[in-house]
Amino acid sequence: MDLNPCMKHQLIRKTVREFAENEIRPRAAEMDKGPGFPDDLMEKMKPLHYFGLQVPGHLGGADLDTVSYAIVVEEISRVSAALGLCITVHNSVGIYPILRFGTREQKQQFVPPMAAGESIGAFCLTEANAGSDAGGVETVARETAHGFVINGTKIFVTNGGICGTILVFAVSDSDPGKPGVFIVENHTPGFSVGEIEDLCGMRANPVASLFFEDCAIPADHCLGIPGQGLKIGLTALDTGRIGIAAQALGIAQAAFEESVSYAQARQQFNKPISRFQTIQNYLADMAVQIDAARLLLYRAADVKDTGRPFSAEAAMAKLHCSTTARMVTDLAVQIHGGYGYSREYDVERYFRDAKVTEIYEGTSEIQRMVIARHILTRPT
Amino acid sequence: MKILTTVKKVVDVELNIHVENGAIMEKGLQYVINAWDENAVEAAVQLKEAHKAETTLVSLGSGDNTDIIRKCYAMGIDNAIHIDDPALAKADSQIFARVLQRVYEAGDYDLVITGKQAQDTDAGQAGIMLGEFLGIPCVSNVIEIKVTDDTHIQVSRLGDAGTEIVDLTLPAVVTVSDSINEPRLPAMRGIMMAKKKKITVMDLAGLGTSFEEVGGTARKSEIVEFMAQEKRKGGRKFEGDPAEITAKVVQLLVNEAKVL
Ligand SMILES: Cc1cc2nc3c(=O)[nH]c(=O)nc-3n(C[C@H](O)[C@H](O)[C@H](O)COP(=O)(O)OP(=O)(O)OC[C@H]3O[C@@H](n4cnc5c(N)ncnc54)[C@H](O)[C@@H]3O)c2cc1C
């Protein structure tokens, strides 16, 4: 069993880190004042295939394996988690369901502009009365002679302010028990973007409410077969969780690196604080949690790449990576003392960014439900 | 147009190098592509994109060069040859140039692009010697390459007093400066494709030559000792009133550093 990264994965990490350090790092703190990402930065990312990471070459993507994908998201998030969020949501829950469930025509029509970064993807499930429980969705897709007409309001949509291609989870007017996923483009009449959320973290990402008022779409904009929505949604989230796990890991890694260098530089009682055993224990705990998180993440990605069911592995990776991100960023602030609570230092941003990884794409409570279901139903 | 570029694997000089008994210790060393060779690769790939040139890379040296070659593939190089022969561990610039000559002769190249020097040795000889051995023109320290037609290029060469514009009849050798371009970061797809490309690996015999034939046994230069550069001492920082600091710094420059 070889747990060492192969040459390709090393090269991916090195390449993305170089880009992230040179192009993203200098502006990450400014971006945090958000919302929105600098246009020229997004332009630079397009030809490097950051918007089509796992898209096959003939549709304009890089055709990365999932471990490589996780490395890319981790490295971008290590510098700007909000941009990492944009990239992972766009690539996973934005593009992946189309690749997995779309017809040939749907792939040809929607994927190339997304892979090129010309149309940013969004995935909307959450509503005022439907969060963890997708059964509460009230957005309706009414079937007509020409296709579907969508009515409803989605909230907390990542990339909402900049999205071009939107996957909307909606119930059918004839059978509310049979939801579907519909592709809506941002130029569709009746579609509009609400206010951008004033968030605690991930502030660069224009997370927004989206309104659909008599939004008419052609019949071929329904993804998969009508009524298959729940399956598509759950599959999308399984993939998305690998991305969120990678994002959380990137935040934890960044906070850890800052902590190590700060602990060695900061002097109290005439010595670096890294000489105090308590601080050493903090650093050791951080390192162990991060290492375990990384192994769980790559395992989940590898299981997906080998074509086996990876739902439980993805949930475990997401649960542990996000818990680690919260714990590590908390300790990072602690190690920095008062400075860690100041916007002058990046750990303050990491601390705010980390928390939400325990909330979106399934809260930690929901991950535990998913994991427990696998434990209790899997033959032992 | 067929282009040959050369790529050398060098020790990452930004990391600490340990020297014991006049030799560099292998342990803990990390290797990277010689920075100037990355400029050469970028120049070749740009010519490929603009003029449909076919690009081949050759890397000389013993040991595993796969990582640096994959990176060049990811940047857009078409073919790669690695001359992997333990004898090359004892080669000097002249021998390398002889081996390059054999590689050149085995292909049908119009242009050779090399970095103007290697960052580990700073010798800057191989490319120029190659031109000499092949009896073809060589221009060094090139900062721009323009294709005139199938058999001519025009290059700009940075000199001390200004820039020379040189017309060159192909085949020719150019050694490039680091100001010729900004080597690209490989795109994600390039990295994935690089994995699938084949690297032609051969030893000197495979190239139809031998260490003796490239002058190895009659070698006239040999590195007998290596002395690591002394570490630079950290600077000193002064804070406070600008006028007071200026006076203090001047006084230190006169009395301590003795440079004024
Ligand atoms: C920055 C940000 C970006 C987001 N991006 C998107 C997006 O792009 N698309 C999208 O659709 N949504 C998005 N969301 C929404 C997010 O997915 C939801 O907030 C999340 O699923 C939780 O739903 P809720 O907020 O309604 O909380 P609730 O579901 O109301 O949960 C409240 C609490 O109850 C717990 N709980 C609920 N049910 C159970 C149960 N059965 N057992 C135990 N505990 C339970 C939860 O774990 C949580 O602790 C985003 C949210 C944020 C903050």
XYZ file of C-alpha atoms and ligand atoms in Angstrom:
693
model
C 0.000 0.000 0.000
C 1.601 3.210 -1.124
C 0.387 6.240 0.784
C 2.952 8.561 -0.764
C 1.670 10.967 -3.392
C 2.644 9.965 -6.911
C 4.610 12.258 -9.173
C 1.509 13.529 -10.945
C -0.127 14.496 -7.663
C 3.069 16.195 -6.508
C 3.219 18.168 -9.735
C -0.456 19.157 -9.418
C 0.109 20.391 -5.861
C 3.254 22.292 -6.753
C 1.637 23.927 -9.763
C -1.513 25.000 -7.942
C 0.443 26.185 -4.909
C 2.652 28.347 -7.086
C -0.407 29.897 -8.714
C -2.188 30.353 -5.388
C 0.815 31.908 -3.657
C 1.614 34.303 -6.502
C -1.824 35.244 -7.783
C -4.299 34.685 -4.950
C -2.373 35.181 -1.698
C -1.591 38.894 -2.231
C -5.317 39.655 -2.625
C -6.968 37.114 -0.319
C -7.437 39.484 2.621
C -8.785 42.229 0.341
C -11.151 39.753 -1.328
C -12.481 38.865 2.128
C -13.970 42.354 2.343
C -16.068 40.978 -0.563
C -18.343 40.025 -2.094
C -16.989 39.004 -5.480
C -13.751 37.839 -7.066
C -11.453 40.080 -9.144
C -12.181 39.628 -12.869
C -8.537 39.449 -13.859
C -7.918 36.660 -11.353
C -10.840 34.652 -12.726
C -9.502 35.274 -16.265
C -6.103 33.872 -15.282
C -7.717 30.731 -13.882
C -9.707 29.944 -17.020
C -6.943 28.703 -19.334
C -5.433 26.635 -16.510
C -8.667 24.547 -16.422
C -9.661 25.405 -12.856
C -13.279 25.580 -14.024
C -13.303 22.207 -15.756
C -11.232 20.116 -13.395
C -12.920 16.755 -13.932
C -14.566 17.515 -17.255
C -13.433 15.216 -20.088
C -11.039 16.718 -22.605
C -13.531 16.703 -25.497
C -15.811 18.988 -23.456
C -12.946 21.335 -22.651
C -11.805 20.140 -19.240
C -8.718 18.701 -17.607
C -10.131 15.231 -16.922
C -8.517 15.079 -13.470
C -8.882 12.094 -11.192
C -10.642 12.835 -7.912
C -7.478 12.793 -5.795
C -6.000 15.482 -8.060
C -9.272 17.361 -7.811
C -9.096 17.282 -4.014
C -5.516 18.546 -4.114
C -6.483 21.494 -6.319
C -9.361 22.517 -4.029
C -7.191 22.053 -0.936
C -4.414 24.234 -2.323
C -6.711 27.050 -3.446
C -8.570 26.961 -0.124
C -5.271 27.066 1.753
C -4.971 30.608 0.428
C -8.589 31.687 -0.111
C -11.327 29.364 1.140
C -14.012 31.550 -0.449
C -12.459 31.088 -3.885
C -11.972 27.393 -3.087
C -15.710 27.286 -2.385
C -16.474 28.837 -5.758
C -14.259 26.307 -7.533
C -15.509 23.235 -5.727
C -19.222 24.092 -5.931
C -18.899 24.970 -9.612
C -17.019 21.763 -10.435
C -18.769 19.300 -8.153
C -22.434 20.090 -7.563
C -22.533 22.457 -10.556
C -20.980 20.400 -13.355
C -20.820 16.841 -12.074
C -24.596 16.120 -12.058
C -24.783 17.181 -15.718
C -21.884 14.892 -16.608
C -23.375 12.039 -14.637
C -27.075 12.331 -15.443
C -27.218 14.602 -18.491
C -28.051 13.489 -22.027
C -25.410 13.825 -24.727
C -27.088 17.039 -25.892
C -27.243 18.492 -22.379
C -23.526 17.809 -21.878
C -22.677 19.380 -25.235
C -24.817 22.426 -24.537
C -24.027 23.232 -20.913
C -20.651 21.780 -19.998
C -18.172 23.467 -22.396
C -19.033 27.058 -21.340
C -18.877 25.984 -17.695
C -15.540 24.196 -18.157
C -14.182 27.316 -19.830
C -15.257 29.393 -16.839
C -17.586 31.488 -18.996
C -20.644 30.256 -17.114
C -20.302 29.680 -13.369
C -22.316 26.868 -11.839
C -24.633 26.938 -8.835
C -26.675 24.269 -7.127
C -29.829 25.206 -5.250
C -31.593 22.977 -2.864
C -31.941 25.049 0.315
C -35.091 27.087 0.930
C -36.546 28.899 3.908
C -38.355 25.747 5.001
C -35.986 23.167 3.578
C -32.436 22.821 4.852
C -31.272 19.466 6.109
C -34.618 18.055 5.064
C -34.895 18.157 1.276
C -38.467 16.912 1.703
C -39.499 20.437 2.629
C -38.767 21.927 -0.781
C -41.626 24.149 -1.993
C -40.219 25.382 -5.308
C -42.495 23.968 -7.982
C -41.821 22.891 -11.558
C -45.104 22.901 -13.457
C -45.110 20.816 -16.603
C -46.506 22.588 -19.689
C -46.804 21.735 -23.370
C -43.375 23.311 -24.026
C -41.444 22.266 -20.951
C -41.536 23.463 -17.352
C -42.364 26.652 -15.507
C -40.473 27.150 -12.249
C -41.675 29.161 -9.277
C -39.961 29.524 -5.921
C -37.166 31.097 -3.899
C -33.832 29.484 -3.109
C -31.613 30.797 -0.347
C -27.928 30.531 0.591
C -26.842 29.788 -2.981
C -23.058 29.670 -3.280
C -21.842 31.606 -6.363
C -25.398 33.039 -6.493
C -24.256 36.524 -7.478
C -22.119 35.308 -10.382
C -23.862 32.142 -11.541
C -24.660 31.406 -15.171
C -25.860 27.797 -15.114
C -28.088 26.902 -12.197
C -29.268 23.477 -11.076
C -32.606 23.904 -9.325
C -34.132 21.250 -7.121
C -37.942 21.522 -7.415
C -41.023 19.402 -6.846
C -43.507 18.535 -9.558
C -46.926 20.209 -9.379
C -48.672 16.918 -10.126
C -46.727 14.721 -7.698
C -44.903 16.623 -4.914
C -43.301 13.347 -3.830
C -41.313 13.270 -7.059
C -38.826 16.136 -7.201
C -36.628 16.856 -10.178
C -33.472 18.826 -10.946
C -33.802 21.500 -13.628
C -31.166 23.494 -15.495
C -31.917 27.217 -15.551
C -29.674 29.763 -17.252
C -29.274 33.195 -15.743
C -30.733 34.945 -18.800
C -34.057 33.091 -18.477
C -36.928 35.595 -18.040
C -38.300 35.413 -14.504
C -34.945 34.607 -12.948
C -33.330 37.160 -10.624
C -30.666 37.391 -7.956
C -31.619 38.643 -4.498
C -29.428 40.319 -1.930
C -25.956 38.942 -1.295
C -25.760 37.363 2.185
C -23.760 39.230 4.819
C -21.853 36.197 6.074
C -19.491 35.513 8.971
C -16.908 33.890 6.688
C -16.444 33.023 3.004
C -17.169 36.701 2.463
C -15.639 36.883 -1.008
C -18.143 34.354 -2.299
C -21.357 36.081 -3.434
C -23.729 33.688 -1.654
C -27.250 34.875 -2.496
C -30.969 34.154 -2.691
C -32.282 33.338 -6.154
C -35.809 34.074 -7.340
C -37.685 32.077 -9.958
C -40.920 33.761 -11.050
C -42.716 31.956 -13.861
C -39.334 30.919 -15.195
C -40.112 28.962 -18.377
C -37.542 26.410 -19.516
C -37.672 23.892 -22.391
C -38.464 20.235 -21.644
C -34.885 19.185 -22.357
C -33.646 21.290 -19.411
C -34.817 18.626 -16.987
C -31.833 16.613 -15.774
C -32.232 12.840 -15.806
C -35.749 11.477 -15.806
C -38.480 13.506 -14.075
C -38.890 12.361 -10.484
C -35.227 11.301 -10.218
C -34.361 14.521 -8.361
C -33.599 13.034 -4.987
C -31.131 10.560 -6.434
C -29.413 13.278 -8.464
C -29.292 15.571 -5.448
C -27.811 12.939 -3.157
C -25.245 11.845 -5.748
C -24.261 15.467 -6.303
C -23.818 15.967 -2.572
C -21.692 12.816 -2.209
C -19.267 14.293 -4.750
C -19.596 17.774 -3.333
C -18.604 16.539 0.108
C -15.202 15.452 -1.170
C -14.706 19.016 -2.370
C -15.879 20.574 0.908
C -13.642 18.179 2.832
C -10.722 19.330 0.672
C -11.669 22.940 1.275
C -11.790 22.411 5.043
C -8.437 20.644 4.929
C -6.906 23.565 3.043
C -8.114 25.999 5.718
C -6.755 23.785 8.501
C -3.410 23.438 6.753
C -3.106 27.205 6.354
C -3.947 27.855 10.007
C -1.470 25.193 11.092
C 1.384 26.632 9.038
C 0.741 30.125 10.426
C 0.678 28.707 13.941
C 4.001 26.907 13.624
C 5.819 29.961 12.382
C 4.149 32.289 14.862
C 4.927 29.996 17.795
C 8.587 29.998 16.828
C 8.763 33.752 16.367
C 6.708 35.032 19.299
C 8.729 35.457 22.504
C 7.244 35.487 25.999
C 9.068 34.848 29.280
C 12.295 35.309 27.268
C 11.732 32.392 24.954
C 9.714 31.473 21.903
C 6.236 30.304 22.935
C 6.933 27.098 20.957
C 9.136 26.083 23.916
C 6.089 25.815 26.186
C 4.714 22.334 26.421
C 1.095 23.444 26.146
C 1.776 25.133 22.815
C 3.674 22.052 21.639
C 0.675 19.908 22.562
C -1.577 22.197 20.535
C 0.708 21.894 17.514
C 0.926 18.118 17.875
C -2.861 17.772 18.119
C -3.313 19.970 15.061
C -0.805 17.923 13.053
C -2.425 14.606 13.944
C -5.937 15.780 13.095
C -4.802 17.261 9.791
C -2.925 14.124 8.803
C -5.904 11.922 9.613
C -8.186 14.292 7.707
C -5.957 14.181 4.655
C -5.829 10.381 4.640
C -9.617 10.087 4.989
C -10.067 12.570 2.166
C -7.714 10.849 -0.267
C -9.249 7.499 0.610
C -12.725 8.794 -0.267
C -11.414 10.305 -3.510
C -9.612 7.092 -4.390
C -12.705 4.957 -3.730
C -14.661 7.231 -6.081
C -11.953 6.926 -8.739
C -12.082 3.145 -8.623
C -15.817 3.284 -9.306
C -16.954 1.877 -5.964
C -19.721 3.413 -3.798
C -18.111 6.226 -1.833
C -21.016 7.843 -0.001
C -19.940 6.746 3.500
C -16.266 7.506 2.825
C -17.147 10.986 1.540
C -19.318 11.654 4.593
C -16.525 10.507 6.930
C -13.984 12.681 5.139
C -16.293 15.695 5.203
C -17.152 15.215 8.872
C -13.559 14.837 9.988
C -12.039 17.486 7.721
C -14.578 20.103 8.782
C -14.276 19.267 12.486
C -10.508 19.506 12.060
C -10.790 22.863 10.313
C -12.874 24.273 13.158
C -10.628 22.844 15.874
C -7.348 23.790 14.203
C -8.400 27.350 13.376
C -9.625 27.756 16.960
C -6.235 26.651 18.315
C -4.489 28.830 15.735
C -6.255 31.907 17.106
C -5.383 30.760 20.620
C -1.706 30.394 19.734
C -1.725 33.875 18.198
C -3.293 35.351 21.338
C -4.821 38.799 20.838
C -3.204 39.158 17.426
C -5.134 36.118 16.246
C -8.369 37.957 16.968
C -7.295 40.880 14.826
C -7.934 41.285 11.098
C -4.211 42.026 10.807
C -3.561 38.282 10.886
C -4.896 35.709 8.430
C -5.844 33.221 11.151
C -8.799 35.438 12.043
C -10.155 34.898 8.524
C -9.424 31.167 8.634
C -11.315 30.970 11.940
C -14.406 32.586 10.393
C -14.137 30.568 7.182
C -13.765 27.189 8.893
C -17.076 27.089 10.747
C -19.359 26.867 7.752
C -17.659 23.713 6.484
C -19.547 22.002 9.315
C -22.822 23.379 7.975
C -23.132 23.313 4.202
C -23.476 20.306 1.902
C -24.917 18.488 4.886
C -24.301 19.517 8.492
C -22.062 17.373 10.692
C -25.212 15.930 12.246
C -26.406 14.868 8.798
C -22.982 13.355 7.966
C -23.273 11.226 11.089
C -26.727 10.100 9.960
C -25.317 9.104 6.562
C -22.420 7.246 8.164
C -24.655 5.480 10.703
C -27.047 4.394 7.966
C -24.144 2.739 6.169
C -22.937 1.057 9.351
C -26.368 -0.300 10.187
C -27.356 -1.443 6.720
C -24.024 -2.692 5.437
C -23.553 -6.448 5.842
C -20.831 -7.083 8.412
C 10.290 23.237 -37.990
C 11.812 20.763 -35.558
C 13.141 22.155 -32.319
C 15.416 20.463 -29.816
C 15.571 21.878 -26.298
C 17.825 20.749 -23.509
C 16.775 20.395 -19.912
C 19.074 19.880 -16.975
C 18.026 18.655 -13.576
C 19.734 20.753 -10.912
C 19.780 20.961 -7.158
C 17.255 23.411 -5.757
C 19.667 26.066 -4.555
C 17.034 27.779 -2.461
C 17.278 24.910 -0.005
C 20.241 24.228 2.223
C 23.089 22.320 0.664
C 25.285 20.205 2.917
C 28.927 19.897 2.047
C 31.152 17.308 3.664
C 34.796 16.655 2.786
C 34.618 18.880 -0.264
C 31.637 17.146 -1.834
C 27.894 17.863 -1.918
C 25.881 15.377 0.135
C 23.002 13.655 -1.715
C 20.791 13.361 1.338
C 18.051 15.939 1.612
C 18.706 17.443 -1.790
C 15.741 18.463 -3.905
C 15.906 18.791 -7.637
C 14.272 21.220 -10.011
C 14.514 22.135 -13.694
C 17.358 24.532 -14.357
C 15.572 27.894 -14.461
C 17.063 28.978 -17.809
C 16.050 25.661 -19.359
C 12.491 26.400 -18.329
C 12.788 29.578 -20.401
C 14.107 27.458 -23.286
C 11.153 25.078 -22.991
C 8.714 27.995 -22.884
C 10.353 29.522 -25.975
C 10.060 26.201 -27.816
C 6.416 25.746 -26.833
C 5.616 29.300 -27.969
C 7.176 28.534 -31.368
C 5.129 25.360 -31.489
C 1.942 27.296 -30.821
C 2.694 30.079 -33.288
C 4.377 28.086 -36.072
C 3.372 24.467 -35.551
C 6.951 23.544 -34.660
C 7.576 20.053 -33.330
C 9.344 20.172 -29.987
C 11.676 17.568 -28.567
C 13.383 17.783 -25.241
C 16.580 16.052 -24.269
C 17.773 15.631 -20.740
C 21.187 14.261 -19.929
C 22.327 12.707 -16.711
C 22.142 9.596 -14.648
C 19.179 8.854 -12.433
C 15.476 9.484 -12.523
C 14.535 12.598 -14.481
C 10.883 11.665 -14.954
C 9.527 14.416 -12.725
C 11.179 17.281 -14.560
C 10.387 15.760 -17.957
C 6.700 15.358 -17.008
C 6.584 19.015 -16.078
C 7.931 19.945 -19.529
C 5.382 17.644 -21.143
C 2.712 19.423 -19.117
C 4.001 22.740 -20.470
C 3.490 21.441 -24.017
C 6.660 19.685 -25.207
C 5.889 16.905 -27.746
C 8.676 14.338 -27.303
C 11.289 13.658 -24.663
C 14.557 11.774 -24.683
C 16.504 11.026 -21.533
C 20.097 9.941 -21.969
C 20.531 8.057 -18.724
C 24.027 6.729 -18.292
C 25.942 6.423 -15.016
C 29.098 7.504 -16.847
C 27.596 10.983 -17.284
C 27.978 11.618 -13.556
C 31.629 12.277 -14.390
C 31.022 14.469 -17.442
C 32.030 18.084 -17.973
C 30.466 20.663 -20.327
C 32.471 19.470 -23.286
C 31.328 15.884 -22.888
C 27.726 16.999 -22.484
C 28.035 19.028 -25.679
C 29.400 15.954 -27.488
C 26.453 13.877 -26.301
C 24.054 16.616 -27.402
C 25.771 16.555 -30.771
C 24.973 12.829 -31.090
C 21.353 13.466 -30.109
C 21.117 16.275 -32.635
C 22.564 14.101 -35.376
C 20.153 11.275 -34.620
C 17.216 13.630 -35.244
C 16.623 16.123 -37.984
C 16.432 19.395 -36.106
C 16.275 22.938 -37.410
C 16.828 24.771 -34.160
C 18.356 23.999 -30.782
C 17.267 26.114 -27.821
C 19.145 25.825 -24.544
C 19.207 27.873 -21.384
C 22.186 30.220 -21.414
C 23.630 28.527 -18.351
C 22.819 26.034 -15.622
C 21.984 27.490 -12.248
C 24.157 24.986 -10.398
C 27.413 25.414 -12.309
C 26.889 28.776 -14.038
C 29.238 27.453 -16.724
C 27.213 28.495 -19.781
C 29.265 26.381 -22.168
C 27.255 23.417 -23.455
C 25.075 25.247 -25.988
C 27.916 27.250 -27.433
C 30.159 24.193 -27.733
C 27.335 22.297 -29.413
C 27.138 24.971 -32.123
C 30.884 24.734 -32.561
C 30.919 20.923 -32.802
C 28.059 20.944 -35.298
C 29.597 23.749 -37.326
C 26.386 25.765 -37.151
C 25.844 29.312 -35.835
C 25.143 29.940 -32.186
C 23.823 33.106 -30.569
C 23.925 33.375 -26.797
C 21.894 35.397 -24.269
C 18.889 35.637 -26.575
C 15.843 37.600 -25.408
C 13.578 37.173 -28.439
C 13.143 34.673 -31.270
C 11.166 35.530 -34.402
C 10.591 33.127 -37.269
C 11.297 34.790 -40.627
C 10.617 31.781 -42.877
C 11.247 28.036 -42.955
C 14.994 28.425 -42.965
C 15.591 31.730 -41.177
C 14.987 33.204 -37.761
C 15.768 36.588 -36.291
C 16.899 36.777 -32.697
C 17.572 39.622 -30.288
C 20.637 39.290 -28.162
C 21.187 41.280 -25.030
C 24.662 42.785 -24.872
C 26.253 45.110 -22.360
C 25.535 48.296 -24.265
C 22.280 47.352 -25.952
C 20.389 44.810 -27.977
C 21.722 43.240 -31.169
C 19.309 41.992 -33.807
C 20.776 38.941 -35.533
C 19.525 37.137 -38.650
C 20.265 33.452 -38.472
C 20.175 30.776 -41.129
C 18.913 27.469 -39.795
C 20.003 25.101 -38.454
C 21.297 27.074 -35.499
C 21.729 27.031 -31.749
C 20.420 29.762 -29.449
C 20.989 29.985 -25.720
C 18.291 32.006 -24.005
C 18.309 34.559 -21.213
C 15.728 34.428 -18.443
C 14.252 37.673 -19.734
C 13.053 36.022 -22.961
C 9.746 34.968 -21.397
C 7.858 34.025 -18.254
C 7.636 30.206 -18.207
C 3.990 29.162 -17.955
C 2.455 27.220 -15.138
C 1.227 23.992 -16.670
C -2.555 23.830 -17.117
C -4.344 21.014 -15.321
C -5.093 19.161 -18.533
C -1.430 19.313 -19.511
C -0.453 17.597 -16.274
C -2.990 14.824 -16.862
C -1.826 14.314 -20.465
C 1.825 14.320 -19.396
C 1.249 11.135 -17.453
C 0.247 9.320 -20.613
C 3.235 10.367 -22.721
C 6.191 8.092 -23.259
C 9.728 9.125 -22.368
C 12.450 7.627 -24.551
C 15.211 6.548 -22.192
C 18.532 5.276 -23.504
C 22.128 5.034 -22.407
C 25.122 6.156 -24.451
C 25.284 2.778 -26.200
C 21.610 3.169 -27.144
C 22.556 6.491 -28.711
C 25.214 4.664 -30.729
C 28.147 6.094 -28.862
C 30.217 5.488 -25.750
C 31.752 7.487 -22.922
C 35.116 7.099 -24.585
C 33.832 8.282 -27.942
C 32.371 11.486 -26.487
C 35.726 12.247 -24.936
C 34.952 10.949 -21.459
C 38.117 8.972 -20.916
C 40.337 11.736 -22.243
C 38.621 14.345 -20.131
C 40.756 17.391 -19.476
C 38.835 19.106 -16.696
C 37.728 17.731 -13.375
C 36.043 19.224 -10.341
C 38.296 18.302 -7.440
C 36.615 20.128 -4.607
C 33.407 21.974 -3.788
C 33.263 24.780 -1.246
C 29.798 25.931 -0.265
C 29.145 29.645 -0.440
C 29.224 31.318 2.942
C 25.773 32.118 4.243
C 24.866 35.789 4.129
C 24.488 37.283 7.539
C 21.128 38.835 8.322
C 20.886 42.603 7.914
C 20.369 45.073 10.714
C 17.195 47.013 11.184
C 17.013 50.507 12.656
C 13.838 52.078 13.893
C 13.049 55.553 15.126
C 13.600 59.123 14.033
C 14.860 59.273 10.388
C 17.477 61.941 11.133
C 18.942 60.017 14.062
C 18.952 56.762 12.088
C 20.733 58.382 9.157
C 23.465 59.688 11.424
C 23.844 56.317 13.070
C 23.976 54.414 9.761
C 26.584 56.796 8.321
C 28.673 56.397 11.448
C 28.446 52.584 11.199
C 29.312 52.613 7.498
C 32.437 54.651 8.299
C 33.615 52.942 11.464
C 32.299 49.406 11.308
C 31.759 48.446 7.670
C 34.551 50.824 6.599
C 32.978 51.405 3.201
C 32.798 55.196 3.348
C -22.161 30.025 3.116
C -23.233 29.070 2.771
C -23.337 28.570 1.488
C -24.350 27.677 1.139
N -24.435 27.239 -0.158
C -25.514 26.487 -0.524
C -25.719 26.144 -1.894
O -24.932 26.484 -2.777
N -26.826 25.446 -2.215
C -27.736 25.040 -1.282
O -28.705 24.402 -1.632
N -27.564 25.345 0.029
C -26.468 26.058 0.416
N -26.302 26.403 1.747
C -27.280 25.972 2.720
C -26.800 24.835 3.601
O -26.603 23.682 2.850
C -27.811 24.652 4.727
O -27.657 25.760 5.570
C -27.614 23.354 5.475
O -27.976 22.266 4.688
C -28.422 23.315 6.785
O -29.731 23.678 6.571
P -30.442 24.784 7.504
O -29.542 25.958 7.496
O -31.794 24.979 7.044
O -30.391 24.159 8.929
P -31.447 23.121 9.544
O -31.682 22.022 8.614
O -32.606 23.879 10.042
O -30.614 22.579 10.770
C -30.480 23.247 12.024
C -29.759 22.322 12.982
O -30.532 21.132 13.195
C -29.787 19.996 12.891
N -30.637 18.953 12.320
C -31.521 19.042 11.304
N -32.071 17.858 11.072
C -31.557 16.984 11.963
C -31.717 15.600 12.228
N -32.572 14.847 11.506
N -31.018 15.045 13.223
C -30.145 15.787 13.944
N -29.937 17.086 13.751
C -30.632 17.680 12.756
C -28.766 20.475 11.876
O -27.665 19.612 11.800
C -28.420 21.832 12.449
O -27.505 21.685 13.472
C -25.266 27.268 2.121
C -25.178 27.744 3.410
C -24.181 28.643 3.764
C -24.124 29.163 5.142
